[in-house]
Amino acid sequence: MQHTPLPGTDQAVEEFVRRLDGAVPHGDAATGHGPDAASDAGLPEPPEVLALPLAERHRLFEAGDLSPDEVRTAAAAWQPRADALYRACAELHEPGPGDLLRLGVKDTIDVTGFATRLGLRHHRHLPRESAAVLARLTGARVNAKVATTELNIGVGSGCVNPFFPDIDPAGSSTGSAVAVAAHICDVSLGTDVLGSVRWPAGRCGVVGLRTTHDPAHLPGIFPLSPPMDAAGWVGRTADDLSFAWRRMGLGDTVPSRPLRVGIPRELARPGVLDDEVAGVLESTAEALRGIGHHTVHSDLGELWDCRGDGWTLCARDAYDGYLRWRSHLADDLMESTRAALDTGAKVDDETYRRVRDRMARIRSGAAGLFAQREVDVWLLPLDPAVPRVRSTAPAAASTIPDADDPAYEREIGFTPVASFAGLPAITFPAALSAKAAAPVAVQRLGTPGAEPELIRVAQDFASAVGEIRRRPRGL
């Protein structure tokens, strides 16, 4: 059957196509898939002033060799082009004054002047006040609400990994890592329940910090699992994160000092780590020894054994919360989100009480365990295996591991150790995989309030071994 367009239809379609042709490329070429995608795409370079280390940019401001207006102009031109490629933002605003850090905030955290969407298509609320964690920040201005997964617990956010486009950024704070990696934001705020900041940071080749669990910081943050919810920060490098930490008034930095670094003996059990990850862990430990730290192998004990309880607690808390606020939601939830909530519905009250009692006991003795084992920080990989490329990774049915899965012990991973104990943890890339175009990240756990020391250790490591190659493909 032949169709005759109505008058004006062809012109309207052609005008739309013209606008698409004039936009930043997207799809396979933009995301770097295919051997020649990056070279053939003809995509723009990020402005040099946005790629500068934050401390260097600030030094140039003070010396009068760079003006804030130059940075603002460059950011205003770059942000929408980069977001068209990497889909990091739920809402993107014009940048503020160029001497303020551009701050991205996860779309489960309230910010006045922005809608909070919770990763849902149809939900939005406009908060009257910003979240408590943002209340006293200095030297930064929010320029973006960044993408997240559905209700913090669904699978997939639609973001594209700038540095490693074949690797799923993962985690619910996906947009926080992607926006920083893509130079859309200088630093980003996310949340970390069981690794939600650490996973995307590790997969994107940037630095992610889970902060100490502190209920005073949680008002205005969507409550997925209040006993484990924590604010998390992402920077392109440890040096950038250190600068932002001071600049935003989050705390002071600390000088380097020799630390006793504990490596859990449990990691040496058969089948716990893939060979390549085990090799990266050992080379990281060797590098730390080379810059004056001491390593010791010791048992995590109950901290290791509680990893599955972290997932159980999160599932039940998510389900209980959903029962309270579901009447405010208009969306039909994704199957993966419903599957995670259904898992929580199966956690009975007795199990939940047992898990909460265990958490209280562990947290009361967590700092003592460091002293008992004679360690200052713990060193673990981020994951048991190197991240798999999208084409070979099976689609996940749920974010909550299935206790009946034969691979359950590997699926629960290592991130719950810090979460269940309420501890701060920093993750950063330690190496590039020899087998796949993927970063291999490690994490360090510290005592409550040890964030500045964790940042310093990450800085020392990067200074000793150098930054891994992190040039965005397609940028």
XYZ file of C-alpha atoms in Angstrom:
475
model
C 0.000 0.000 0.000
C 1.326 3.428 -0.948
C 1.061 6.225 1.596
C 0.858 9.892 0.666
C 2.135 12.151 3.457
C -0.111 15.007 4.496
C 1.032 18.494 3.421
C 3.867 19.682 5.605
C 4.721 16.201 6.952
C 7.823 15.751 4.796
C 9.155 19.155 5.780
C 8.614 18.452 9.479
C 10.344 15.067 9.258
C 13.246 16.511 7.296
C 13.643 19.321 9.828
C 13.774 16.755 12.656
C 16.367 14.670 10.790
C 18.407 17.811 10.153
C 18.450 18.527 13.872
C 19.539 14.972 14.606
C 22.314 15.242 12.031
C 23.542 18.396 13.711
C 23.589 16.878 17.184
C 26.384 14.957 18.850
C 26.611 11.437 17.314
C 25.253 8.580 19.355
C 24.684 4.849 19.089
C 27.442 2.380 18.244
C 29.917 4.970 16.952
C 29.457 7.233 19.935
C 29.799 4.468 22.469
C 32.945 3.113 20.887
C 31.696 -0.308 19.831
C 33.653 -1.802 16.971
C 37.411 -1.617 16.327
C 37.354 1.719 14.485
C 34.401 3.335 16.177
C 36.345 5.910 18.174
C 38.545 6.981 15.273
C 35.711 7.106 12.755
C 33.161 8.896 14.903
C 34.649 12.378 14.501
C 33.548 13.216 18.031
C 34.594 16.335 19.945
C 37.423 16.546 22.442
C 36.586 17.727 25.972
C 37.939 21.219 26.674
C 41.365 21.080 28.303
C 40.270 23.353 31.159
C 37.689 20.749 32.234
C 40.208 17.910 32.138
C 42.736 19.705 34.333
C 43.311 18.285 37.818
C 41.129 20.293 40.178
C 44.054 21.537 42.264
C 45.878 22.682 39.121
C 42.804 24.515 37.861
C 42.492 26.278 41.217
C 46.189 27.215 41.132
C 45.723 28.773 37.689
C 42.775 30.776 39.012
C 44.872 32.146 41.855
C 47.788 32.964 39.533
C 45.496 34.795 37.136
C 46.407 32.441 34.275
C 42.858 31.095 33.928
C 39.587 32.901 34.451
C 36.459 31.335 35.944
C 34.528 32.617 32.926
C 36.673 30.469 30.622
C 35.794 27.386 32.621
C 32.116 28.269 32.769
C 31.947 28.882 29.017
C 33.715 25.613 28.271
C 31.452 23.692 30.641
C 28.278 25.218 29.221
C 29.270 24.071 25.735
C 30.551 20.655 26.759
C 27.965 19.366 29.258
C 25.016 18.830 26.882
C 27.231 17.299 24.213
C 28.769 14.814 26.637
C 25.403 13.938 28.174
C 24.021 13.186 24.701
C 26.746 10.555 24.427
C 26.761 9.030 27.882
C 23.215 9.674 29.206
C 24.503 10.395 32.689
C 21.977 13.037 33.727
C 18.322 13.033 34.678
C 18.357 16.841 34.717
C 21.167 19.114 33.551
C 21.451 22.822 34.353
C 23.778 25.544 33.146
C 27.006 25.582 35.176
C 27.435 28.172 37.901
C 30.468 30.423 38.338
C 33.574 28.730 36.976
C 35.464 28.856 40.260
C 32.833 26.628 41.910
C 33.074 22.869 41.561
C 30.396 21.403 39.312
C 28.579 18.916 41.524
C 26.400 16.084 40.280
C 23.867 14.607 42.708
C 22.224 11.216 42.436
C 18.544 11.416 41.575
C 17.535 9.821 44.862
C 18.885 12.776 46.860
C 16.826 15.946 47.308
C 18.206 19.204 45.907
C 16.140 22.392 45.847
C 15.542 23.590 42.312
C 15.678 20.054 40.912
C 13.064 17.321 40.730
C 13.756 14.013 42.486
C 12.685 11.128 40.241
C 14.065 8.036 42.031
C 14.969 6.474 38.691
C 11.285 6.301 37.710
C 9.728 7.514 34.473
C 6.589 9.055 35.934
C 7.507 10.074 39.467
C 8.892 13.435 40.501
C 8.711 15.577 43.571
C 10.146 19.065 44.040
C 11.715 19.255 47.496
C 11.434 22.374 49.633
C 14.890 21.782 51.092
C 18.047 19.963 50.090
C 19.261 16.799 51.779
C 21.145 17.166 55.046
C 24.404 15.947 53.488
C 24.365 19.010 51.195
C 23.442 21.558 53.856
C 26.908 22.841 54.723
C 28.814 22.277 51.499
C 31.005 25.132 50.307
C 32.804 25.831 47.047
C 30.457 23.798 44.845
C 27.200 24.206 42.967
C 24.879 21.455 41.751
C 24.743 21.423 37.961
C 23.093 18.026 37.447
C 20.856 15.399 38.941
C 22.491 12.222 37.697
C 20.908 8.971 36.622
C 20.145 6.072 38.903
C 18.444 2.709 38.669
C 14.764 2.277 39.468
C 14.219 2.858 43.197
C 17.929 2.217 43.794
C 17.322 -1.490 43.342
C 16.421 -2.100 39.697
C 18.759 -3.316 36.956
C 20.173 -0.828 34.448
C 20.182 2.964 34.204
C 20.836 3.510 30.501
C 24.220 5.161 31.111
C 27.228 4.478 28.885
C 30.685 3.968 30.376
C 32.925 6.733 28.935
C 36.319 5.074 29.396
C 35.272 1.454 28.929
C 32.132 1.481 26.766
C 31.861 -2.303 26.541
C 31.666 -2.573 30.336
C 28.363 -1.976 32.137
C 28.903 0.833 34.680
C 26.702 -1.112 37.163
C 25.501 0.024 40.583
C 22.630 2.357 41.396
C 24.911 5.425 41.583
C 25.790 4.848 37.947
C 25.259 8.425 36.829
C 27.512 9.692 39.609
C 30.513 7.853 38.175
C 29.649 8.367 34.505
C 29.099 12.123 34.894
C 32.493 12.558 36.523
C 34.278 10.323 34.021
C 32.699 12.257 31.147
C 33.730 15.687 32.547
C 30.082 16.701 32.979
C 30.744 17.183 36.696
C 33.947 17.737 38.662
C 32.741 15.634 41.574
C 29.542 13.755 42.286
C 27.474 12.669 45.255
C 25.811 9.277 45.278
C 24.703 6.768 47.873
C 26.288 3.473 48.789
C 24.221 0.722 50.366
C 26.050 -2.435 49.330
C 28.500 -0.976 46.813
C 26.305 1.413 44.836
C 29.060 4.057 44.572
C 32.031 1.714 44.581
C 30.906 -0.493 41.692
C 30.300 2.216 39.082
C 33.445 4.072 40.153
C 35.470 0.888 39.777
C 33.894 0.014 36.424
C 34.432 3.544 35.051
C 38.068 3.720 36.179
C 37.531 6.588 38.641
C 37.608 6.867 42.446
C 34.610 6.242 44.704
C 34.354 6.758 48.458
C 31.670 5.285 50.697
C 31.529 7.378 53.857
C 30.969 6.182 57.409
C 27.325 5.333 58.064
C 25.841 8.365 59.815
C 22.047 8.700 60.306
C 22.453 12.488 60.621
C 23.412 12.623 56.919
C 20.411 10.629 55.676
C 17.424 13.059 55.787
C 16.562 13.926 52.189
C 18.110 10.710 50.844
C 15.763 8.021 49.539
C 15.809 5.270 52.210
C 16.578 1.933 50.598
C 18.133 0.328 53.676
C 18.531 2.976 56.389
C 20.849 0.853 58.569
C 23.359 0.668 55.680
C 22.600 3.770 53.554
C 25.592 6.087 53.338
C 26.632 9.080 51.273
C 29.304 8.418 48.676
C 31.577 10.678 46.656
C 33.147 10.211 43.227
C 36.169 12.021 41.742
C 38.179 11.371 38.610
C 41.325 10.756 40.664
C 42.273 10.465 44.314
C 43.937 13.896 44.059
C 40.700 15.394 42.708
C 38.706 13.766 45.489
C 41.147 15.092 48.087
C 40.869 18.620 46.679
C 37.066 18.449 46.586
C 36.955 17.055 50.133
C 38.733 20.162 51.430
C 37.101 22.616 49.042
C 33.571 21.527 49.945
C 34.274 21.707 53.667
C 33.918 17.975 54.266
C 37.088 17.791 56.343
C 40.826 18.196 56.410
C 43.363 16.019 54.679
C 46.054 14.087 56.489
C 49.752 13.557 55.748
C 51.127 10.239 54.619
C 52.226 7.799 57.288
C 53.157 4.123 57.298
C 50.032 1.995 57.721
C 49.454 -1.618 58.602
C 47.395 -3.001 55.726
C 45.395 -6.145 56.450
C 44.718 -8.612 53.631
C 41.947 -11.071 54.552
C 43.089 -14.686 54.617
C 39.622 -15.647 53.402
C 40.572 -14.325 49.947
C 43.056 -17.185 49.559
C 40.352 -19.850 49.782
C 39.854 -21.902 46.601
C 37.509 -20.295 44.097
C 37.177 -16.961 45.892
C 39.248 -14.934 43.403
C 39.966 -15.323 39.724
C 43.693 -15.579 39.010
C 43.969 -12.154 37.405
C 42.256 -10.408 40.324
C 44.476 -12.291 42.777
C 47.494 -11.084 40.816
C 46.321 -7.473 40.925
C 45.728 -7.767 44.675
C 49.281 -8.996 45.181
C 50.801 -6.315 42.948
C 48.815 -3.679 44.838
C 50.130 -5.001 48.140
C 53.662 -4.968 46.727
C 53.261 -1.356 45.610
C 52.025 -0.394 49.068
C 55.036 -2.050 50.666
C 57.227 -0.166 48.234
C 55.976 3.186 49.544
C 56.462 2.319 53.190
C 53.287 0.537 54.257
C 53.261 -2.870 55.914
C 51.009 -5.742 54.904
C 49.756 -8.546 57.088
C 47.463 -11.467 56.298
C 44.759 -11.893 58.893
C 41.230 -13.237 59.270
C 38.240 -10.946 58.825
C 36.229 -13.547 60.689
C 32.632 -12.522 61.313
C 33.051 -9.441 59.114
C 33.551 -11.856 56.238
C 30.712 -14.145 57.290
C 28.163 -11.312 57.442
C 28.261 -10.501 53.705
C 25.133 -12.469 52.881
C 23.305 -10.885 55.801
C 23.886 -7.502 54.197
C 21.899 -8.562 51.138
C 19.166 -10.091 53.310
C 18.835 -6.890 55.299
C 18.743 -4.699 52.193
C 16.042 -6.822 50.550
C 13.765 -6.780 53.596
C 14.295 -3.050 54.233
C 13.515 -2.271 50.592
C 10.310 -4.299 50.747
C 9.170 -2.739 54.032
C 9.840 0.724 52.661
C 7.961 -0.032 49.455
C 4.865 -0.973 51.452
C 4.972 2.477 53.074
C 5.507 4.679 50.004
C 4.110 2.687 47.074
C 0.863 4.722 47.120
C 2.927 7.759 46.074
C 4.249 6.046 42.940
C 2.468 5.923 39.608
C 4.954 3.707 37.777
C 4.656 0.066 36.808
C 7.917 -1.289 38.140
C 10.416 -3.252 36.062
C 10.565 -7.014 36.519
C 14.028 -6.777 38.054
C 12.793 -4.257 40.638
C 9.816 -6.438 41.525
C 12.064 -9.484 41.768
C 14.276 -7.697 44.308
C 11.241 -6.603 46.340
C 9.793 -10.115 46.208
C 13.037 -11.422 47.696
C 12.614 -9.015 50.591
C 9.022 -10.146 51.140
C 10.316 -13.656 51.844
C 12.592 -12.556 54.703
C 10.655 -13.426 57.871
C 10.664 -11.371 61.056
C 12.833 -13.803 62.988
C 15.537 -13.742 60.316
C 15.357 -9.964 60.127
C 15.767 -9.611 63.906
C 18.702 -12.026 63.871
C 20.431 -10.013 61.153
C 19.828 -6.689 62.910
C 21.137 -8.111 66.198
C 24.249 -9.368 64.418
C 24.778 -5.958 62.833
C 24.563 -4.224 66.207
C 27.111 -6.629 67.678
C 29.524 -6.267 64.767
C 29.321 -2.486 64.734
C 29.952 -2.245 68.436
C 33.173 -4.204 67.993
C 34.280 -3.126 64.493
C 36.911 -0.617 65.613
C 38.235 -3.138 68.114
C 38.715 -5.711 65.371
C 41.203 -3.407 63.642
C 43.182 -3.129 66.861
C 42.875 -6.837 67.608
C 44.233 -7.758 64.177
C 46.830 -4.969 64.403
C 45.771 -3.341 61.117
C 44.896 0.242 60.213
C 43.079 -0.500 56.947
C 41.888 -3.602 55.120
C 42.664 -4.236 51.458
C 40.231 -6.228 49.285
C 39.430 -6.442 45.597
C 36.252 -4.727 44.473
C 35.013 -7.923 42.813
C 36.048 -11.582 42.618
C 36.476 -11.343 38.823
C 37.359 -8.842 36.122
C 34.241 -7.052 34.825
C 32.797 -8.859 31.826
C 31.947 -7.096 28.592
C 28.258 -6.567 27.959
C 28.092 -9.062 25.105
C 29.282 -11.941 27.304
C 27.592 -11.016 30.596
C 24.174 -12.639 31.182
C 21.354 -10.229 31.942
C 20.667 -10.064 35.664
C 17.116 -10.904 36.750
C 17.534 -9.101 40.075
C 20.069 -7.030 41.959
C 19.679 -9.290 45.009
C 21.752 -12.500 44.784
C 19.790 -15.738 44.971
C 20.788 -17.760 48.028
C 20.014 -20.968 46.085
C 22.435 -20.043 43.289
C 25.509 -22.340 43.337
C 27.609 -19.195 42.725
C 26.028 -17.332 45.662
C 29.286 -16.980 47.607
C 30.861 -15.155 44.658
C 27.734 -13.176 43.813
C 27.499 -11.550 47.250
C 31.001 -10.161 46.677
C 33.120 -8.140 49.078
C 31.408 -4.741 49.204
C 28.974 -5.764 52.003
C 31.843 -5.987 54.501
C 32.057 -2.200 54.858
C 28.312 -1.708 54.476
C 27.230 -4.139 57.185
C 29.839 -2.810 59.607
C 29.035 0.841 58.759
C 32.649 1.515 57.744
C 34.091 3.918 55.158
C 35.672 2.377 52.065
C 37.419 3.799 49.015
C 37.744 2.096 45.654
C 40.083 3.018 42.831
C 41.537 1.384 39.716
C 44.670 -0.629 40.429
C 45.345 -2.035 36.956
C 43.979 -2.626 33.496
C 42.958 -6.171 32.729
C 45.373 -8.014 30.479
C 42.499 -10.073 29.064
C 39.786 -7.449 28.598
C 39.526 -3.706 28.129
C 38.404 -3.259 31.723
C 39.746 -1.742 34.935
C 40.504 -3.956 37.900
C 39.671 -2.039 41.067
C 40.538 -2.594 44.708
C 38.998 -1.176 47.855
C 40.323 -0.190 51.237
C 38.255 -0.178 54.401
C 39.005 2.011 57.400
C 37.713 2.679 60.880
C 34.735 5.034 61.346
C 35.716 8.575 60.355
C 38.889 7.492 58.534
C 37.870 8.965 55.161
C 40.823 11.415 54.948
C 43.306 8.614 55.592
C 41.683 6.392 52.954
C 41.898 9.212 50.412
C 45.554 9.753 51.294
C 46.412 6.081 50.800
C 44.736 6.155 47.390
C 46.765 9.258 46.501
C 49.999 7.586 47.595
C 49.222 4.500 45.524
C 48.446 6.552 42.394
C 51.646 8.566 42.856
C 53.683 5.394 43.125
C 52.269 3.421 40.190
C 50.757 6.165 38.026
C 47.199 6.601 36.820
C 45.784 3.909 34.564
C 44.972 4.935 31.000
C 41.572 6.554 31.182
C 41.035 8.377 27.912
C 37.352 8.161 27.006
C 36.764 6.312 23.773
C 34.700 8.552 21.579
C 35.873 11.701 23.368
